[in-house]
Amino acid sequence: MELPTLILVTHDTVLQQQILAHFKKTFHLILCSNLEDCHRHCREQTIDSVLVDLRFLISGGHQEDHLLELIQTTVPDAELIMLTETECPEILERRAACSKILHIKGFDSEAELLLEIDSCLNPDEEVVVTKSLAMNAAQGSSSGGSPMGSQVGSHLPVEPKAARAVPEDAGSHGITRRFETNSHEMKIMLNELEIAAQHDVTVLLIGETGAGKTYLSRLIHDVSPRRNEPFLNVACGALPNDLIESELFGHVRGAFTSAHADKDGKFLAAGCGTVLLDEIDVLGPEQQVKLLRVIETGEFEPIGSNKTHVNQARLVVASNMDLQPLVEQGKFRPDLYYRLNMLKFDVLPLRRRKADIITLANDFVRKMSLKHKIMIDRIDEEFMEALHSYPWPGNVRELENVIRRAVIYCREGVLRKENLPSHLLMGHIGPTNDPSVVLGHSQTDSERLGDQVAVTEKDLIEQALFKNNYSRTNTAKTLGISRVTLYNKMKKYGMNTKK
């Protein structure tokens, strides 16, 4: 019996070995290093399935999207599977949402990936993660020269992810379990957000750029009953005002000069999934009216059309700034504001949850060392202290980029303070929405409560605790207060008093 043909497009030799080992008895495999070769094979012979690895793209995905369209046209009956990182380019997200492409993104381990691929290629068979499969995936990862190896320092505990089975229901991993934080205030917010995520309601997220609003929006989608439907992100601030309506509601051919064909907007493309409207504060008055109508009735019309559609998608809206001042300035409709404000959640900036910096930094070091194939054996204490004392105006995204730079410039497997950018070491701070952060000046070395202006009392206590290895006696001396006063303040701010 002739085996069906599967084309694998990837540069990852470890993935090639794993796919060859796992599917060699069920598929005739063709290996390609790029989509152009894949398209050529599709023209020359009968293809049953195509597996395309589009992780770690350098471009915005436009060329890849064009080639995927050609492949779909050439072999319309073939099963097409696309692998991407969790942060997938919007154009590829849209391609998957508007076509029959099966989209696998953000997998945690090789075992999970093989399970996902197996379930896509063999949907009628029950698939389980066997011990041998998990071991093969783990061995494949290590034989491929995993840059972390087994020589990880005390700052980087490694969990054998490949040995874990994929949960039957992804929604069982709630927001509070997947968004790790040591901030008491954030934990309260996440608990409330997890309850809201289970219901078909519009959610408003307020937080500075890079604070994690997009990530939280994905978690809302992932834990909701809509988790198996598309998640689409509309960056309103990146679109010209005259194109926002077309992006949201779609248009018909001839509706305006460049409308050469009918186009479905995000509300239709998302189906019964979730649409994130980021930077909602940039919407004009007319667009706000139409959005309010969609929220209240679900109804909208594509530009140039008289046909009314009903939106089936769930809405999550986000803004970098509080909307109330915009209402007072006449820039935002009060009725839309009150409609959204009922379920508003504030995402704290990183400088207000200092206790999360070390955890996040460790995660980013692990991720970047794997991605760039640079072994990290140890992290100097001064490196972490520098991260902890900086106020992070760019929040989690800025921290991730700083860690990426540090890993790239790391030598001898040790992350040192010298690997950090000079502006961070000198205390020069970039723009932020928080006026309490002094811009362009070095941070003062004084740590007494009365001497601090640029940071809150809670932040100062957290910094002092960290620098004194959580010794309350030494922390109290550093801050110039008694141990009783320190304890009362920690209790007041919901900080862990049991350490």
Coordinates of C-alpha atoms in Angstrom, one line a residue, residues 1-495:
M1 CA 0.0 0.0 0.0
E2 CA 1.4 3.4 -1.0
L3 CA 1.9 5.8 1.8
P4 CA 0.5 9.3 1.7
T5 CA 3.0 12.1 1.0
L6 CA 4.0 14.7 3.6
I7 CA 6.2 17.7 2.9
L8 CA 8.1 19.1 5.9
V9 CA 9.4 22.7 5.5
T10 CA 11.9 23.6 8.2
H11 CA 15.5 24.6 8.9
D12 CA 15.4 22.9 12.3
T13 CA 17.4 19.6 12.0
V14 CA 16.1 18.4 15.4
L15 CA 12.5 18.8 14.2
Q16 CA 13.4 17.0 11.0
Q17 CA 14.8 14.0 12.9
Q18 CA 11.8 13.8 15.2
I19 CA 9.3 14.0 12.3
L20 CA 11.2 11.4 10.3
A21 CA 11.3 9.1 13.3
H22 CA 7.7 9.5 14.3
F23 CA 6.0 9.5 10.9
K24 CA 8.3 7.3 8.8
K25 CA 5.9 4.3 8.9
T26 CA 2.8 6.4 8.1
F27 CA 4.0 8.9 5.5
H28 CA 6.3 9.2 2.6
L29 CA 8.3 12.3 3.7
I30 CA 9.8 15.1 1.6
L31 CA 12.1 17.6 3.3
C32 CA 12.3 21.2 2.1
S33 CA 14.3 24.1 3.5
N34 CA 12.0 26.8 2.1
L35 CA 8.5 27.4 0.8
E36 CA 9.7 27.9 -2.8
D37 CA 10.9 24.3 -2.9
C38 CA 7.7 23.1 -1.3
H39 CA 5.6 24.9 -4.0
R40 CA 7.7 23.2 -6.7
H41 CA 7.1 19.7 -5.3
C42 CA 3.4 20.5 -5.1
R43 CA 3.3 21.3 -8.8
E44 CA 5.2 18.2 -9.7
Q45 CA 3.5 15.4 -7.7
T46 CA 0.5 14.5 -5.6
I47 CA 0.8 15.9 -2.1
D48 CA -1.5 14.8 0.8
S49 CA -0.1 17.0 3.7
V50 CA 2.2 20.0 4.1
L51 CA 3.8 20.9 7.5
V52 CA 5.4 24.4 7.5
D53 CA 7.7 25.6 10.3
L54 CA 7.4 29.4 10.4
R55 CA 8.9 30.0 13.9
F56 CA 11.6 32.6 14.4
L57 CA 10.6 34.7 11.3
I58 CA 12.8 37.7 10.7
S59 CA 10.3 39.3 8.2
G60 CA 6.7 40.3 8.9
G61 CA 5.4 37.2 7.1
H62 CA 4.1 38.8 3.9
Q63 CA 6.3 36.7 1.6
E64 CA 5.4 33.5 3.5
D65 CA 1.7 34.4 3.3
H66 CA 2.0 34.8 -0.5
L67 CA 3.7 31.4 -0.9
L68 CA 1.2 29.7 1.4
E69 CA -1.6 31.1 -0.8
L70 CA 0.2 29.6 -3.9
I71 CA 0.6 26.3 -2.2
Q72 CA -3.1 26.2 -1.2
T73 CA -4.1 27.0 -4.8
T74 CA -1.8 24.3 -6.2
V75 CA -2.9 21.6 -3.8
P76 CA -6.3 22.7 -2.5
D77 CA -7.2 19.2 -1.0
A78 CA -3.9 18.8 0.9
E79 CA -3.8 19.2 4.7
L80 CA -1.8 22.3 5.5
I81 CA -0.3 22.7 9.0
M82 CA 1.5 25.8 10.1
L83 CA 3.8 26.1 13.1
T84 CA 4.5 29.5 14.6
E85 CA 5.6 31.1 17.8
T86 CA 2.9 32.4 20.2
E87 CA 3.5 35.9 18.8
C88 CA 2.5 35.1 15.3
P89 CA 2.6 37.8 12.5
E90 CA -0.9 39.2 12.0
I91 CA -1.0 38.4 8.3
L92 CA -0.3 34.7 9.0
E93 CA -2.9 34.7 11.8
R94 CA -5.4 36.0 9.3
R95 CA -4.4 33.4 6.7
A96 CA -5.0 30.6 9.2
A97 CA -8.3 32.2 10.4
C98 CA -9.7 32.7 6.8
S99 CA -8.7 29.3 5.4
K100 CA -8.4 25.6 6.2
I101 CA -4.9 25.9 7.5
L102 CA -4.4 24.2 10.9
H103 CA -2.4 26.5 13.1
I104 CA -0.1 25.2 15.9
K105 CA 1.6 27.9 18.0
G106 CA 3.4 28.4 21.2
F107 CA 4.0 24.7 22.0
D108 CA 5.9 24.1 25.3
S109 CA 7.8 20.9 24.3
E110 CA 8.7 18.6 21.5
A111 CA 6.3 15.9 22.9
E112 CA 3.4 18.4 22.8
L113 CA 4.3 19.4 19.3
L114 CA 4.4 15.8 18.0
L115 CA 1.1 15.2 19.7
E116 CA -0.5 18.2 18.1
I117 CA 0.9 17.3 14.6
D118 CA -0.3 13.7 15.1
S119 CA -3.8 14.8 16.0
C120 CA -3.9 17.0 12.9
L121 CA -2.7 14.3 10.5
N122 CA -4.6 11.5 12.1
P123 CA -7.8 13.2 13.5
D124 CA -9.8 10.0 13.7
E125 CA -7.2 8.2 15.9
E126 CA -6.8 8.5 19.7
V127 CA -3.4 9.9 20.3
V128 CA -1.6 9.7 23.7
V129 CA 1.8 10.8 24.8
T130 CA 3.8 7.6 25.5
K131 CA 6.9 7.4 27.6
S132 CA 9.0 6.6 24.6
L133 CA 7.7 9.5 22.7
A134 CA 8.5 11.9 25.6
M135 CA 11.9 10.4 25.9
N136 CA 12.6 10.6 22.2
A137 CA 11.5 14.3 22.2
A138 CA 13.7 15.0 25.2
Q139 CA 16.7 13.2 23.6
G140 CA 16.2 15.0 20.3
S141 CA 16.2 18.3 22.0
S142 CA 19.4 17.5 23.9
S143 CA 21.1 15.9 20.9
G144 CA 20.4 19.0 18.9
G145 CA 22.7 20.9 21.2
S146 CA 20.2 22.5 23.5
P147 CA 22.2 25.6 24.5
M148 CA 21.2 25.3 28.1
G149 CA 22.6 21.8 28.3
S150 CA 22.7 20.4 31.8
Q151 CA 25.0 23.1 33.2
V152 CA 22.5 25.6 34.3
G153 CA 23.3 27.8 37.3
S154 CA 21.3 28.1 40.5
H155 CA 19.3 31.0 39.0
L156 CA 17.9 28.8 36.2
P157 CA 16.1 25.7 37.4
V158 CA 15.2 23.6 34.4
E159 CA 11.9 21.6 34.3
P160 CA 11.8 18.5 32.1
K161 CA 8.9 19.8 30.0
A162 CA 9.0 17.1 27.4
A163 CA 8.0 14.5 30.0
R164 CA 4.6 16.2 30.7
A165 CA 1.5 15.1 28.9
V166 CA -0.5 17.7 27.1
P167 CA -3.6 18.5 29.1
E168 CA -6.9 17.3 27.6
D169 CA -8.5 20.7 28.1
A170 CA -6.2 23.7 27.6
G171 CA -8.7 25.8 29.5
S172 CA -7.9 23.9 32.7
H173 CA -4.8 26.0 33.0
G174 CA -6.3 29.2 34.2
I175 CA -5.1 32.8 33.9
T176 CA -3.8 32.8 37.5
R177 CA -1.7 29.7 36.8
R178 CA -0.2 30.9 33.4
F179 CA 0.4 34.5 34.3
E180 CA 2.8 34.1 37.2
T181 CA 3.2 37.0 39.5
N182 CA 4.3 37.7 43.1
S183 CA 2.3 40.9 43.3
H184 CA -0.7 40.7 45.7
E185 CA -2.5 43.4 43.8
M186 CA -2.0 41.6 40.4
K187 CA -3.2 38.3 41.9
I188 CA -6.5 39.9 42.9
M189 CA -6.9 41.4 39.5
L190 CA -6.1 38.0 37.7
N191 CA -8.6 36.2 39.9
E192 CA -11.3 38.6 38.9
L193 CA -10.2 38.5 35.2
E194 CA -10.4 34.7 35.2
I195 CA -14.0 34.8 36.3
A196 CA -14.9 37.4 33.6
A197 CA -13.0 35.3 30.9
Q198 CA -15.5 32.4 31.4
H199 CA -18.4 34.6 30.4
D200 CA -19.3 36.1 27.0
V201 CA -18.6 39.7 28.0
T202 CA -16.5 42.5 26.7
V203 CA -13.3 43.1 28.7
L204 CA -11.3 46.4 29.0
L205 CA -7.6 46.1 29.8
I206 CA -5.7 49.3 30.8
G207 CA -1.9 49.3 31.0
E208 CA 1.2 50.9 29.7
T209 CA 2.9 49.7 26.5
G210 CA 4.7 46.4 27.1
A211 CA 2.9 45.6 30.4
G212 CA 1.4 42.4 29.0
K213 CA -2.1 43.4 27.7
T214 CA -1.8 41.3 24.5
Y215 CA -0.5 38.3 26.5
L216 CA -3.4 38.6 28.9
S217 CA -5.9 38.9 26.0
R218 CA -4.6 35.6 24.6
L219 CA -5.0 34.0 28.1
I220 CA -8.6 35.3 28.2
H221 CA -9.2 33.6 24.9
D222 CA -7.4 30.4 25.8
V223 CA -9.4 29.8 29.1
S224 CA -12.7 30.7 27.5
P225 CA -15.2 28.4 25.7
R226 CA -13.9 30.0 22.5
R227 CA -10.4 28.6 22.9
N228 CA -10.5 26.5 19.7
E229 CA -11.6 29.4 17.5
P230 CA -9.3 32.1 16.0
F231 CA -7.7 34.9 18.1
L232 CA -7.2 38.1 16.0
N233 CA -5.3 41.2 17.1
V234 CA -6.2 44.6 15.6
A235 CA -3.5 47.3 16.4
C236 CA -5.7 50.3 16.0
G237 CA -2.8 52.7 16.6
A238 CA -0.9 51.3 13.7
L239 CA -3.7 51.8 11.1
P240 CA -4.7 55.1 9.4
N241 CA -8.1 56.3 10.5
D242 CA -9.6 55.7 7.1
L243 CA -8.5 52.0 7.1
I244 CA -9.6 51.1 10.7
E245 CA -13.3 50.6 9.7
S246 CA -12.3 48.5 6.7
E247 CA -10.1 46.4 9.0
L248 CA -12.8 45.9 11.5
F249 CA -16.0 45.7 9.4
G250 CA -14.6 44.8 5.9
H251 CA -15.7 46.4 2.6
V252 CA -17.2 45.5 -0.7
R253 CA -15.6 46.0 -4.1
G254 CA -15.7 49.6 -5.2
A255 CA -16.4 51.0 -1.7
F256 CA -13.4 53.3 -2.1
T257 CA -10.5 53.8 -4.6
S258 CA -8.3 50.9 -3.5
A259 CA -11.2 48.5 -2.9
H260 CA -10.5 46.2 -5.8
A261 CA -12.3 43.2 -4.2
D262 CA -14.6 42.3 -1.3
K263 CA -12.8 41.9 2.0
D264 CA -14.0 40.4 5.2
G265 CA -13.2 42.4 8.3
K266 CA -11.8 41.1 11.5
F267 CA -15.3 40.6 13.0
L268 CA -16.2 38.1 10.3
A269 CA -12.7 36.5 10.0
A270 CA -12.7 35.7 13.7
G271 CA -15.9 33.8 13.5
C272 CA -16.8 32.7 17.0
G273 CA -13.3 33.4 18.3
T274 CA -11.9 36.5 20.0
V275 CA -10.9 40.0 18.6
L276 CA -8.5 42.2 20.5
L277 CA -8.8 45.9 19.7
D278 CA -5.6 47.4 21.0
E279 CA -5.1 51.1 21.5
I280 CA -8.9 51.7 21.4
D281 CA -8.3 55.3 22.5
V282 CA -7.3 56.3 18.9
L283 CA -10.7 55.6 17.5
G284 CA -12.6 58.6 16.1
P285 CA -16.2 59.5 17.2
E286 CA -17.9 57.8 14.2
Q287 CA -15.9 54.6 14.8
Q288 CA -16.7 54.7 18.5
V289 CA -20.5 54.8 17.6
K290 CA -20.1 51.8 15.4
L291 CA -18.1 49.9 18.0
L292 CA -20.7 50.6 20.6
R293 CA -23.4 49.2 18.3
V294 CA -21.4 46.1 17.8
I295 CA -20.9 45.6 21.5
E296 CA -24.6 46.2 22.3
T297 CA -26.4 44.5 19.3
G298 CA -23.6 42.7 17.5
E299 CA -24.7 44.4 14.2
F300 CA -22.5 46.1 11.6
E301 CA -22.3 46.7 7.9
P302 CA -19.2 46.4 5.7
I303 CA -18.1 49.7 4.1
G304 CA -20.2 50.3 0.9
S305 CA -22.7 47.5 1.8
N306 CA -26.3 47.7 3.0
K307 CA -26.2 44.1 4.2
T308 CA -26.2 43.8 8.0
H309 CA -24.0 41.2 9.6
V310 CA -24.0 40.0 13.2
N311 CA -20.7 39.7 15.0
Q312 CA -20.2 36.3 16.7
A313 CA -16.7 37.1 18.2
R314 CA -15.9 38.0 21.7
L315 CA -14.3 41.5 22.1
V316 CA -11.3 42.4 24.3
V317 CA -10.3 46.0 24.1
A318 CA -7.1 47.6 25.4
S319 CA -5.7 51.0 25.9
N320 CA -2.3 52.5 27.0
M321 CA -4.1 55.1 29.0
D322 CA -7.1 55.6 31.2
L323 CA -10.2 56.5 29.2
Q324 CA -11.8 58.8 31.7
P325 CA -9.6 61.9 31.0
L326 CA -10.4 61.4 27.3
V327 CA -14.1 61.5 28.1
E328 CA -13.6 64.7 30.1
Q329 CA -11.7 66.2 27.1
G330 CA -14.6 65.2 24.8
K331 CA -12.4 62.7 22.8
F332 CA -14.2 59.6 23.9
R333 CA -17.9 58.9 24.1
P334 CA -19.3 58.7 27.6
D335 CA -21.8 55.9 26.7
L336 CA -19.0 53.7 25.2
Y337 CA -16.8 54.5 28.2
Y338 CA -19.4 53.4 30.8
R339 CA -20.2 50.3 28.7
L340 CA -16.5 49.3 28.8
N341 CA -15.7 50.5 32.3
M342 CA -17.9 47.9 34.0
L343 CA -15.3 45.2 33.4
K344 CA -12.1 47.2 33.4
F345 CA -8.8 45.6 34.6
D346 CA -5.7 47.5 35.3
V347 CA -2.4 45.8 34.3
L348 CA 0.3 47.1 36.6
P349 CA 3.6 48.3 35.2
L350 CA 6.6 46.2 36.0
R351 CA 8.0 48.9 38.4
R352 CA 4.9 48.4 40.6
R353 CA 5.5 44.6 40.8
K354 CA 9.3 44.5 41.3
A355 CA 9.0 41.0 42.8
D356 CA 8.3 39.7 39.3
I357 CA 11.5 40.9 37.7
I358 CA 13.7 38.0 38.8
T359 CA 11.2 35.4 37.8
L360 CA 10.6 37.0 34.4
A361 CA 14.4 37.6 33.8
N362 CA 15.1 33.9 34.5
D363 CA 12.4 32.9 32.0
F364 CA 13.7 35.2 29.3
V365 CA 17.3 34.1 29.8
R366 CA 16.1 30.5 29.3
K367 CA 14.1 31.4 26.2
M368 CA 16.8 33.5 24.6
S369 CA 19.6 31.1 25.3
L370 CA 17.6 28.4 23.5
K371 CA 16.6 30.6 20.6
H372 CA 20.1 32.0 20.0
K373 CA 21.9 28.7 20.9
I374 CA 24.1 30.4 23.5
M375 CA 24.8 28.5 26.7
I376 CA 24.3 30.3 30.0
D377 CA 25.8 28.6 33.0
R378 CA 25.4 31.3 35.6
I379 CA 24.0 34.8 36.3
D380 CA 26.0 37.2 38.4
E381 CA 24.3 38.7 41.4
E382 CA 25.1 42.3 40.2
F383 CA 23.3 41.5 36.9
M384 CA 20.1 40.8 38.8
E385 CA 20.5 43.7 41.1
A386 CA 20.8 46.1 38.2
L387 CA 17.6 44.7 36.7
H388 CA 15.8 45.0 40.0
S389 CA 16.8 48.6 40.6
Y390 CA 15.8 49.9 37.1
P391 CA 12.2 51.2 36.8
W392 CA 11.4 49.7 33.4
P393 CA 9.4 52.3 31.6
G394 CA 9.0 49.9 28.7
N395 CA 7.8 47.2 31.1
V396 CA 8.0 43.5 30.4
R397 CA 8.7 44.0 26.7
E398 CA 11.7 46.2 27.5
L399 CA 13.0 43.6 30.0
E400 CA 12.7 40.9 27.4
N401 CA 14.7 43.0 24.8
V402 CA 17.3 43.8 27.4
I403 CA 17.7 40.1 28.3
R404 CA 17.9 39.2 24.6
R405 CA 20.8 41.8 24.1
A406 CA 22.6 40.5 27.2
V407 CA 22.4 36.9 26.1
I408 CA 23.7 37.7 22.6
Y409 CA 26.7 39.5 24.1
C410 CA 27.3 37.0 26.8
R411 CA 30.8 35.4 26.9
E412 CA 32.1 32.4 28.8
G413 CA 28.5 31.4 29.8
V414 CA 28.2 34.0 32.5
L415 CA 25.8 36.9 32.4
R416 CA 27.4 39.9 34.0
K417 CA 26.4 43.5 34.6
E418 CA 28.6 44.5 31.8
N419 CA 26.3 42.7 29.3
L420 CA 23.5 45.2 30.1
P421 CA 23.0 48.4 28.0
S422 CA 24.8 51.5 29.3
H423 CA 21.6 53.5 29.8
L424 CA 20.3 51.0 32.2
L425 CA 23.5 50.9 34.3
M426 CA 23.7 54.7 34.3
G427 CA 20.0 55.0 35.3
H428 CA 18.9 57.0 32.3
I429 CA 15.2 56.3 31.9
G430 CA 13.2 56.4 28.7
P431 CA 9.6 57.8 28.3
T432 CA 6.8 56.6 30.4
N433 CA 3.2 57.5 31.3
D434 CA 4.0 57.5 35.0
P435 CA 5.0 61.0 36.1
S436 CA 6.5 59.6 39.3
V437 CA 9.4 58.2 37.3
V438 CA 12.0 60.9 36.8
L439 CA 13.2 60.9 33.1
G440 CA 16.8 61.2 32.0
H441 CA 18.3 61.3 35.4
S442 CA 20.3 58.7 37.4
Q443 CA 18.6 57.0 40.3
T444 CA 19.7 58.1 43.7
D445 CA 21.7 55.7 45.8
S446 CA 19.9 56.7 48.9
E447 CA 17.4 54.2 50.1
R448 CA 15.7 56.0 53.0
L449 CA 12.0 56.4 52.7
G450 CA 12.1 60.2 53.1
D451 CA 14.6 60.6 50.4
Q452 CA 12.7 58.8 47.6
V453 CA 10.5 60.7 45.1
A454 CA 10.6 58.6 42.0
V455 CA 9.3 55.3 43.4
T456 CA 6.4 54.3 45.6
E457 CA 6.9 53.2 49.2
K458 CA 6.0 49.6 48.4
D459 CA 8.5 49.5 45.5
L460 CA 11.2 50.9 47.8
I461 CA 10.5 48.2 50.5
E462 CA 10.6 45.5 47.8
Q463 CA 14.0 46.7 46.5
A464 CA 15.4 46.9 50.0
L465 CA 14.2 43.4 50.9
F466 CA 15.8 42.0 47.8
K467 CA 19.1 43.7 48.4
N468 CA 19.2 42.5 52.0
N469 CA 18.3 38.9 51.1
Y470 CA 14.9 39.4 52.7
S471 CA 16.4 40.0 56.1
R472 CA 13.8 42.2 57.9
T473 CA 16.4 43.4 60.5
N474 CA 18.9 44.6 57.8
T475 CA 16.0 45.9 55.6
A476 CA 14.6 48.0 58.5
K477 CA 18.1 49.4 59.2
T478 CA 18.6 50.3 55.5
L479 CA 15.2 52.1 55.4
G480 CA 15.7 53.8 58.7
I481 CA 12.6 52.3 60.3
S482 CA 11.9 49.8 63.0
R483 CA 11.2 46.1 62.3
V484 CA 7.6 46.6 63.6
T485 CA 7.0 49.4 61.2
L486 CA 8.4 47.4 58.4
Y487 CA 6.2 44.4 59.2
N488 CA 3.1 46.7 59.4
K489 CA 3.9 48.3 56.0
M490 CA 4.5 44.9 54.4
K491 CA 1.1 43.7 55.8
K492 CA -0.5 46.9 54.6
Y493 CA 0.7 46.3 51.0
G494 CA -0.2 42.6 51.0
M495 CA 3.5 41.6 50.8

